[in-house]
Amino acid sequence: MQKYKIMALTKALSFQKLYFFLSILILKHFKTPQKNNRENTNNNNNNAASQFGFHRFQILAQNQDLKDRILIFNVEKALLRSSSLFPYFMLVAFEAGSIIRALILFLLYPFIALLPEDFALKIMVMISFFGLNKERFREGRAVLPKFLLEDVGMESFETLRRGKKAVAVSELPQVMIESFLRDYLDIDCVFGKEMKVFCGYFVGLMEERRELIVQDNVLHVLEMNYDVIGITGFKGSFDYQWFSCCKEIYMVNEQERKNWQQLPRHLYPKPLIFHDGRLAFKPTFLAALAMFMWLPLGVTLGMIRIIVALTLPFEISIPIMHFTGIKIRTLNPPTKRKNNKSKNILYVCNHKTLLDPVAVSYATRSHLTAVTYSLSRMSEIISPIKTIRLSRNRDKDAELMDQLLSQSDAVVCPEGTTCREPYLLRFSPLFSEIRNEVSPVALNCHVSMFYGTTARGMKFMDPLLFLINPWTRYSVCFLDVVRCDKNTRGDYCDYDDNSKFKVANLVQNKMAKALGFTCTKLTRKDKYLILAGNEGIVTHGNAR
């Protein structure tokens, strides 16, 4: 009997050892032990106290003599104003994944927020990145920079700009922050966490250590430089390996970060002209809650708006649209023609959404024909006005537009693609070859929840997402007529071999002045190379 008791006790102890062994392995892989981290951090900080001193960030912000200093800073704690990283992972989950993935992250976040900071970050990375294709992931370049730039503190960034060189250190994945810091803020070196990849897909885990060869080379250069300053936050521990080469470390507290001003657009080292994604708002937890609650009602409202636009005349549909949240403000409306023998008008407008021609049609209270370079089948089906697709063959398109204008008024967007920001892309001069008299129309549009355009997503969803917004504001401003020959009314260009380019540039400048936008020489090709990694050439039926 005693023998069986000993054997049972031995088995129990063996099972207990196996259980603890497996538990240690799991915790070691998924979670950094907090106790050990605190002990190591305290020891490192105590040992480092003799190497460098800790100071408040306000002292460094007032120091103007930083031109010979190298500044190492923590992105989350010393550059961004917000202390929550949830909105950026929600953007990845929604834009790169799906609405289902975003809903899962949203539902789990209240529990994730209760976990230790390091473990919570790993869980959000797992939910947002697991199963995403590495080669197709462009949200770090096309979506996140806009929202990250809006979260940059002006006081912090101005301090970093005064240094000789800035080195960014982050616990976030490298693919989320690299383009934002390098391309738009001109940060010299960026070091985030590398994502583990299997067969070309993210597995949702981050490398525990950065690339040692690169890291050691950088640290070696920093250690040789005597004037290295670190900037981090009070909350949590800092990466001792990176900040060990600093002579001084300046700390930023949470209240100070909240009081920072937002970095104005005109202070961006490089302008943000193009960005992609469907969400027009920063998806904080409460904002995401409002979005998920609105979607069922929004889909119903969108269907009602489509039916109203397709079936009712302007006199009835416009007030209904206004009542449901789509408001079109018309400035300098054109006078009605006295007879039908007048030449048909070619309206030339900048491009904000696919519904630009519809907005012009509503503003003029007339059924126009929209001349587009490309359009999805869904957009053609639900369009309340006639649409004509161009072939991008200059001769054929010129002949087609000439025939069209002999039948009715038309509207064309010579930019060839949409631009969300206050910039105008280069205008194609094709419209000036068709008519020596055009009517420019300056358009601006503001949406509350979803963008109705995309460079990489499903194009058939563009008009649907636009129409399910809670509210939308369209501004339609009719400008003076532009002519290619001298006349007593309107602007004009002397006719010569380059007149078509002069007209295109003149129309672009007039629109930019009316809207307060900036003219650029960028084209449709430039936009798609930046956002989608291609030239925007697609097959028929998947038009962009």
Coordinates of C-alpha atoms in Angstrom, one line a residue, residues 84-544:
S84 CA -3.3 55.3 -26.5
L85 CA -2.0 53.1 -29.3
F86 CA -5.4 51.5 -29.9
P87 CA -6.5 53.9 -32.8
Y88 CA -3.4 52.9 -34.9
F89 CA -4.0 49.2 -34.5
M90 CA -7.7 49.7 -35.3
L91 CA -6.6 51.4 -38.5
V92 CA -4.4 48.4 -39.4
A93 CA -7.2 45.9 -38.5
F94 CA -9.9 47.8 -40.4
E95 CA -7.9 48.9 -43.5
A96 CA -5.5 46.0 -44.0
G97 CA -7.8 43.3 -42.5
S98 CA -11.6 43.6 -42.5
I99 CA -14.4 45.0 -40.5
I100 CA -14.7 41.6 -38.8
R101 CA -11.1 41.9 -37.6
A102 CA -11.7 45.4 -36.4
L103 CA -14.8 44.4 -34.5
I104 CA -12.8 41.6 -32.8
L105 CA -10.1 44.1 -31.7
F106 CA -12.8 46.5 -30.5
L107 CA -14.7 43.9 -28.4
L108 CA -11.5 42.6 -26.8
Y109 CA -9.9 46.0 -26.1
P110 CA -11.6 46.6 -22.7
F111 CA -10.0 43.4 -21.5
I112 CA -6.7 44.2 -23.2
A113 CA -6.6 47.6 -21.5
L114 CA -6.4 45.8 -18.1
L115 CA -3.3 43.9 -19.0
P116 CA 0.3 45.1 -18.5
E117 CA 1.4 47.6 -21.2
D118 CA 3.9 45.2 -22.8
F119 CA 1.5 42.3 -23.0
A120 CA -1.4 44.5 -24.2
L121 CA 0.8 45.7 -27.1
K122 CA 1.6 42.1 -28.1
I123 CA -2.1 41.1 -28.1
M124 CA -3.0 44.1 -30.3
V125 CA -0.2 43.3 -32.7
M126 CA -1.4 39.6 -32.9
I127 CA -5.0 40.6 -33.6
S128 CA -4.2 43.3 -36.1
F129 CA -1.4 41.6 -38.1
F130 CA -2.0 37.8 -38.0
G131 CA -2.4 36.4 -41.5
L132 CA -1.8 39.7 -43.4
N133 CA 0.3 39.4 -46.6
K134 CA 3.6 41.2 -46.1
E135 CA 4.0 42.2 -49.7
R136 CA 0.6 43.7 -49.9
F137 CA 0.8 45.6 -46.6
R138 CA 1.0 49.3 -47.4
E139 CA -1.0 50.8 -44.6
G140 CA 2.2 52.0 -42.9
R141 CA 2.9 54.1 -46.0
A142 CA -0.7 54.9 -47.3
V143 CA -2.9 55.2 -44.2
L144 CA -1.1 55.6 -40.9
P145 CA 1.0 58.7 -41.7
K146 CA -2.0 61.0 -41.9
F147 CA -3.2 60.1 -38.4
L148 CA 0.3 59.9 -36.9
L149 CA 1.1 63.3 -38.2
E150 CA -2.0 64.7 -36.6
D151 CA -0.8 63.3 -33.3
V152 CA 2.7 64.8 -33.3
G153 CA 3.4 67.4 -30.6
M154 CA 4.7 70.6 -32.0
E155 CA 6.9 71.3 -29.0
S156 CA 8.6 67.9 -29.2
F157 CA 9.2 68.0 -32.9
E158 CA 10.6 71.5 -32.9
T159 CA 13.1 70.3 -30.2
L160 CA 14.1 67.3 -32.3
R161 CA 14.6 69.5 -35.4
R162 CA 17.2 71.6 -33.5
G163 CA 19.5 68.6 -33.0
K164 CA 22.2 67.4 -35.4
K165 CA 20.6 64.1 -35.9
A166 CA 17.5 62.3 -34.5
V167 CA 17.2 58.6 -33.8
A168 CA 13.8 57.2 -33.2
V169 CA 13.3 54.1 -31.0
S170 CA 9.9 52.4 -30.8
E171 CA 8.2 49.3 -29.4
L172 CA 5.8 49.4 -32.4
P173 CA 6.3 47.3 -35.5
Q174 CA 8.7 48.9 -38.0
V175 CA 6.2 48.6 -40.8
M176 CA 3.8 50.9 -38.9
I177 CA 6.1 53.9 -38.2
E178 CA 9.0 53.9 -40.7
S179 CA 7.4 55.7 -43.6
F180 CA 5.7 58.3 -41.2
L181 CA 9.0 59.2 -39.6
R182 CA 11.4 59.0 -42.6
D183 CA 9.2 60.3 -45.4
Y184 CA 7.3 63.0 -43.6
L185 CA 9.3 64.1 -40.6
D186 CA 12.8 63.5 -42.0
I187 CA 14.0 61.5 -39.0
D188 CA 17.4 60.1 -39.7
C189 CA 17.2 56.7 -38.2
V190 CA 14.2 54.6 -37.2
F191 CA 14.3 51.5 -35.1
G192 CA 11.0 49.6 -34.4
K193 CA 10.3 46.0 -33.8
E194 CA 10.5 43.5 -36.7
M195 CA 7.5 41.3 -37.5
K196 CA 7.9 37.6 -37.8
V197 CA 6.9 36.3 -41.2
F198 CA 6.0 32.8 -42.4
C199 CA 5.6 32.0 -46.1
G200 CA 5.1 35.7 -46.9
Y201 CA 2.5 36.3 -44.2
F202 CA 2.7 38.0 -40.8
V203 CA 2.3 35.6 -37.9
G204 CA 1.4 38.4 -35.4
L205 CA 4.6 38.1 -33.3
M206 CA 7.4 40.7 -33.0
E207 CA 11.0 39.9 -32.8
E208 CA 12.3 40.3 -29.3
R209 CA 15.5 41.8 -30.4
R210 CA 16.2 44.1 -33.4
E211 CA 18.7 43.3 -36.1
L212 CA 21.8 43.1 -34.0
I213 CA 24.3 44.0 -36.8
V214 CA 22.5 47.2 -37.6
Q215 CA 21.8 48.0 -34.0
D216 CA 25.4 47.4 -32.9
N217 CA 26.8 49.6 -35.7
V218 CA 24.5 52.5 -34.7
L219 CA 25.3 52.1 -31.0
H220 CA 29.0 52.0 -31.8
V221 CA 28.7 55.4 -33.6
L222 CA 26.6 56.8 -30.8
E223 CA 29.0 55.7 -28.1
M224 CA 31.8 57.4 -29.9
N225 CA 29.9 60.7 -29.9
Y226 CA 30.0 62.4 -26.5
D227 CA 27.0 64.6 -27.0
V228 CA 24.1 62.2 -27.1
I229 CA 20.8 63.1 -25.4
G230 CA 17.9 60.8 -24.7
I231 CA 14.2 61.7 -24.6
T232 CA 11.6 59.3 -23.1
G233 CA 8.6 59.2 -20.8
F234 CA 8.2 58.8 -17.0
K235 CA 5.6 56.0 -17.5
G236 CA 7.1 52.6 -17.8
S237 CA 10.8 51.7 -18.3
F238 CA 13.0 52.7 -21.2
D239 CA 15.2 50.7 -23.5
Y240 CA 18.4 50.8 -21.4
Q241 CA 20.5 49.4 -24.3
W242 CA 19.7 52.3 -26.5
F243 CA 19.8 55.0 -23.8
S244 CA 23.0 53.7 -22.1
C245 CA 25.1 55.8 -24.4
C246 CA 23.4 59.1 -23.4
K247 CA 25.0 61.5 -21.1
E248 CA 21.6 63.0 -20.1
I249 CA 18.0 61.8 -20.3
Y250 CA 15.1 64.1 -20.4
M251 CA 11.7 62.8 -19.2
V252 CA 8.2 63.8 -20.5
N253 CA 5.2 63.4 -18.2
E254 CA 1.7 62.5 -19.4
Q255 CA 0.2 65.9 -18.6
E256 CA 2.9 67.7 -20.5
R257 CA 2.2 65.6 -23.6
K258 CA -1.5 66.4 -23.4
N259 CA -0.7 70.1 -23.3
W260 CA 1.4 69.9 -26.5
Q261 CA 0.0 71.7 -29.5
Q262 CA -0.8 69.7 -32.7
L263 CA 1.9 70.1 -35.3
P264 CA 0.4 72.5 -38.0
R265 CA 0.3 71.2 -41.6
H266 CA 2.6 74.0 -42.9
L267 CA 5.3 72.8 -40.5
Y268 CA 5.5 69.3 -42.0
P269 CA 9.0 68.9 -43.5
K270 CA 7.3 67.2 -46.4
P271 CA 3.7 67.8 -47.4
L272 CA 1.1 65.0 -47.0
I273 CA -0.6 65.1 -50.4
F274 CA -1.8 61.5 -50.9
H275 CA -3.3 59.1 -48.4
D276 CA -5.6 56.1 -48.6
G277 CA -8.0 54.2 -46.4
R278 CA -11.7 54.3 -45.8
L279 CA -11.9 55.9 -42.3
A280 CA -12.1 59.6 -42.3
F281 CA -11.8 59.9 -38.5
K282 CA -9.3 58.8 -35.9
P283 CA -10.8 55.5 -34.5
T284 CA -10.5 56.0 -30.8
F285 CA -12.5 53.5 -28.7
L286 CA -15.5 55.8 -28.4
A287 CA -15.3 56.8 -32.1
A288 CA -15.2 53.1 -33.1
L289 CA -18.2 52.4 -30.9
A290 CA -20.1 55.2 -32.7
M291 CA -19.1 53.7 -36.1
F292 CA -20.3 50.2 -35.3
M293 CA -23.5 51.5 -33.9
W294 CA -24.1 53.7 -36.9
L295 CA -23.4 51.1 -39.6
P296 CA -26.8 49.3 -39.7
L297 CA -28.7 52.7 -39.8
G298 CA -26.2 54.1 -42.3
V299 CA -26.6 51.2 -44.7
T300 CA -30.4 51.8 -44.6
L301 CA -30.0 55.5 -45.1
G302 CA -27.6 55.0 -48.0
M303 CA -30.2 52.8 -49.8
I304 CA -32.9 55.5 -49.3
R305 CA -30.6 58.2 -50.7
I306 CA -29.9 56.1 -53.8
I307 CA -33.6 55.5 -54.4
V308 CA -34.4 59.2 -54.0
A309 CA -31.6 60.2 -56.4
L310 CA -32.7 57.8 -59.1
T311 CA -36.4 58.3 -59.0
L312 CA -37.3 61.8 -58.0
P313 CA -36.8 65.1 -59.8
F314 CA -34.3 67.8 -58.6
E315 CA -37.1 69.9 -57.0
I316 CA -38.0 67.0 -54.6
S317 CA -34.7 65.0 -54.3
I318 CA -32.5 68.0 -53.3
P319 CA -34.6 69.0 -50.2
I320 CA -34.8 65.3 -49.2
M321 CA -31.0 64.9 -49.6
H322 CA -30.5 68.0 -47.5
F323 CA -32.8 66.7 -44.8
T324 CA -30.9 63.3 -44.6
G325 CA -27.5 65.0 -44.2
I326 CA -26.1 65.6 -47.8
K327 CA -25.9 69.3 -48.2
I328 CA -24.8 71.0 -51.4
R329 CA -23.8 74.7 -51.2
T330 CA -23.8 76.5 -54.5
L331 CA -21.8 79.7 -55.1
N332 CA -22.1 81.9 -58.2
P333 CA -24.6 79.7 -60.0
P334 CA -24.7 80.1 -63.8
T335 CA -27.6 82.0 -65.3
K336 CA -30.1 80.0 -67.3
R337 CA -29.8 80.2 -71.1
K338 CA -32.5 82.1 -72.8
N339 CA -32.7 79.7 -75.8
N340 CA -31.8 76.2 -76.7
K341 CA -29.6 77.3 -79.6
S342 CA -26.7 78.3 -77.4
K343 CA -23.6 76.1 -77.4
N344 CA -23.6 73.3 -74.8
I345 CA -21.4 74.0 -71.8
L346 CA -18.3 72.0 -70.9
Y347 CA -17.9 72.2 -67.1
V348 CA -14.3 71.5 -65.8
C349 CA -13.9 70.7 -62.2
N350 CA -11.3 69.4 -59.8
H351 CA -11.8 65.8 -58.5
K352 CA -12.7 65.1 -54.9
T353 CA -15.1 62.1 -55.1
L354 CA -16.8 60.0 -57.8
L355 CA -20.0 62.1 -57.1
D356 CA -18.4 65.4 -58.3
P357 CA -20.4 65.4 -61.6
V358 CA -23.6 64.6 -59.6
A359 CA -22.9 67.6 -57.3
V360 CA -22.5 69.9 -60.4
S361 CA -25.7 68.5 -61.9
Y362 CA -27.6 69.2 -58.7
A363 CA -26.1 72.7 -58.4
T364 CA -27.2 73.5 -62.0
R365 CA -30.5 71.7 -61.7
S366 CA -29.9 70.0 -65.1
H367 CA -29.1 66.5 -66.3
L368 CA -25.4 66.6 -67.3
T369 CA -23.3 63.9 -68.8
A370 CA -20.3 62.9 -66.8
V371 CA -17.1 62.2 -68.8
T372 CA -14.9 59.9 -66.7
Y373 CA -11.6 58.2 -67.3
S374 CA -12.6 55.1 -65.4
L375 CA -15.6 54.0 -63.4
S376 CA -16.8 50.9 -61.7
R377 CA -19.9 49.1 -62.9
M378 CA -21.7 49.7 -59.6
S379 CA -21.1 53.5 -59.9
E380 CA -22.5 53.5 -63.4
I381 CA -25.6 51.6 -62.3
I382 CA -26.6 53.8 -59.4
S383 CA -25.5 57.1 -61.0
P384 CA -28.5 59.5 -61.4
I385 CA -26.9 61.1 -64.5
K386 CA -25.5 59.7 -67.7
T387 CA -21.8 58.6 -67.7
I388 CA -19.4 58.2 -70.6
R389 CA -16.2 56.2 -70.1
L390 CA -13.0 57.5 -71.9
S391 CA -10.4 55.2 -73.3
R392 CA -7.3 57.3 -72.4
N393 CA -6.6 57.4 -76.2
R394 CA -6.3 61.1 -76.9
D395 CA -7.6 61.1 -80.4
K396 CA -10.6 58.8 -79.7
D397 CA -11.4 60.6 -76.5
A398 CA -11.4 64.0 -78.2
E399 CA -13.7 62.8 -80.9
L400 CA -16.0 61.2 -78.3
M401 CA -16.2 64.4 -76.2
D402 CA -16.8 66.6 -79.3
Q403 CA -19.8 64.4 -80.3
L404 CA -21.1 64.4 -76.7
L405 CA -21.0 68.2 -76.5
S406 CA -23.1 68.5 -79.6
Q407 CA -25.9 66.7 -77.7
S408 CA -25.8 68.0 -74.1
D409 CA -23.8 69.8 -71.4
A410 CA -20.9 67.8 -70.0
V411 CA -18.7 67.8 -67.0
V412 CA -15.1 66.5 -66.9
C413 CA -12.4 66.2 -64.1
P414 CA -9.0 66.7 -65.9
E415 CA -7.0 65.6 -62.8
G416 CA -7.9 62.0 -63.7
T417 CA -8.0 60.9 -60.1
T418 CA -9.2 62.1 -56.7
C419 CA -7.1 64.0 -54.2
R420 CA -8.4 64.3 -50.6
E421 CA -6.0 66.9 -49.3
P422 CA -6.0 70.7 -50.3
Y423 CA -3.9 70.2 -53.4
L424 CA -4.6 70.1 -57.1
L425 CA -2.9 67.6 -59.4
R426 CA -1.8 68.5 -62.9
F427 CA -4.7 69.1 -65.3
S428 CA -4.8 67.2 -68.5
P429 CA -5.1 69.7 -71.4
L430 CA -7.5 67.5 -73.4
F431 CA -10.6 69.6 -72.4
S432 CA -9.0 72.7 -73.9
E433 CA -8.6 71.0 -77.3
I434 CA -12.3 70.3 -77.4
R435 CA -13.6 73.7 -76.7
N436 CA -12.1 77.2 -76.7
E437 CA -14.5 78.2 -74.0
V438 CA -14.9 76.2 -70.7
S439 CA -16.7 76.9 -67.4
P440 CA -14.4 76.0 -64.4
V441 CA -16.1 74.7 -61.2
A442 CA -14.2 74.6 -57.9
L443 CA -15.4 71.7 -55.7
N444 CA -14.7 70.9 -52.1
C445 CA -16.1 68.0 -50.1
H446 CA -16.1 67.0 -46.4
V447 CA -17.3 63.7 -45.0
S448 CA -17.8 62.7 -41.4
M449 CA -17.0 58.9 -41.3
F450 CA -16.0 57.2 -44.5
Y451 CA -14.1 58.3 -47.6
G452 CA -15.8 57.5 -50.9
T453 CA -12.5 57.0 -52.7
T454 CA -9.7 54.4 -52.6
A455 CA -6.6 53.6 -54.5
R456 CA -6.3 49.9 -53.4
G457 CA -9.6 48.8 -52.1
M458 CA -12.8 47.6 -53.8
K459 CA -14.0 50.4 -56.1
F460 CA -17.6 49.3 -56.3
M461 CA -17.9 50.3 -52.6
D462 CA -16.9 53.9 -53.2
P463 CA -20.4 55.4 -53.8
L464 CA -22.0 53.2 -51.2
L465 CA -19.6 54.2 -48.4
F466 CA -19.9 57.8 -49.4
L467 CA -23.7 57.7 -49.1
I468 CA -23.7 56.0 -45.7
N469 CA -21.9 58.9 -44.0
P470 CA -24.0 60.6 -41.3
W471 CA -23.5 63.9 -43.0
T472 CA -21.6 65.2 -46.1
R473 CA -20.9 68.8 -47.2
Y474 CA -20.3 69.7 -50.8
S475 CA -19.3 73.2 -51.9
V476 CA -19.8 73.9 -55.6
C477 CA -18.4 77.3 -56.8
F478 CA -18.8 78.3 -60.5
L479 CA -15.9 80.5 -61.7
D480 CA -15.7 82.9 -64.6
V481 CA -15.6 81.4 -68.1
V482 CA -12.1 80.8 -69.6
R483 CA -11.6 81.4 -73.3
C484 CA -8.7 80.7 -75.6
D485 CA -9.1 84.0 -77.6
K486 CA -9.4 87.6 -76.5
N487 CA -12.9 88.6 -75.5
T488 CA -14.6 91.2 -73.4
R489 CA -15.9 88.8 -70.8
G490 CA -14.1 86.2 -68.8
D491 CA -10.4 85.2 -68.7
Y492 CA -8.5 84.4 -71.9
C493 CA -5.3 83.0 -73.3
D494 CA -3.8 84.1 -76.6
Y495 CA -4.0 81.3 -79.1
D496 CA -0.7 79.6 -80.0
D497 CA 0.9 76.1 -80.1
N498 CA 1.0 75.9 -76.3
S499 CA -2.4 77.4 -75.7
K500 CA -3.9 74.1 -74.5
F501 CA -1.3 73.9 -71.7
K502 CA -1.9 77.6 -70.8
V503 CA -5.6 77.0 -70.5
A504 CA -5.1 74.0 -68.4
N505 CA -2.7 75.8 -66.1
L506 CA -5.0 78.9 -65.9
V507 CA -8.0 76.8 -64.9
Q508 CA -5.9 75.0 -62.3
N509 CA -4.7 78.3 -60.8
K510 CA -8.2 79.8 -60.8
M511 CA -9.5 76.8 -58.9
A512 CA -6.6 76.7 -56.4
K513 CA -7.1 80.4 -55.7
A514 CA -10.9 80.0 -55.1
L515 CA -10.4 77.0 -52.9
G516 CA -7.3 78.0 -51.1
F517 CA -5.5 74.9 -52.4
T518 CA -2.0 74.5 -53.7
C519 CA -1.2 73.6 -57.3
T520 CA 1.2 70.6 -58.0
K521 CA 2.7 68.9 -61.0
L522 CA 1.8 65.5 -59.6
T523 CA -0.3 63.1 -61.7
R524 CA -2.5 60.1 -61.4
K525 CA 0.6 57.9 -61.9
D526 CA 2.4 59.5 -59.0
K527 CA -0.5 58.9 -56.7
Y528 CA -0.8 55.2 -57.4
L529 CA 3.0 54.6 -57.2
I530 CA 2.9 56.1 -53.7
L531 CA -0.3 54.5 -52.4
A532 CA -0.5 51.2 -54.3
G533 CA 2.9 50.5 -55.7
N534 CA 1.6 50.5 -59.3
E535 CA 0.8 52.9 -62.1
G536 CA -3.0 52.6 -61.6
I537 CA -3.4 50.7 -64.9
V538 CA -6.2 48.2 -64.4
T539 CA -8.3 45.9 -66.6
H540 CA -11.8 46.8 -67.7
G541 CA -14.4 46.1 -65.1
N542 CA -12.1 46.9 -62.2
A543 CA -11.7 50.5 -63.0
R544 CA -10.0 53.0 -60.7

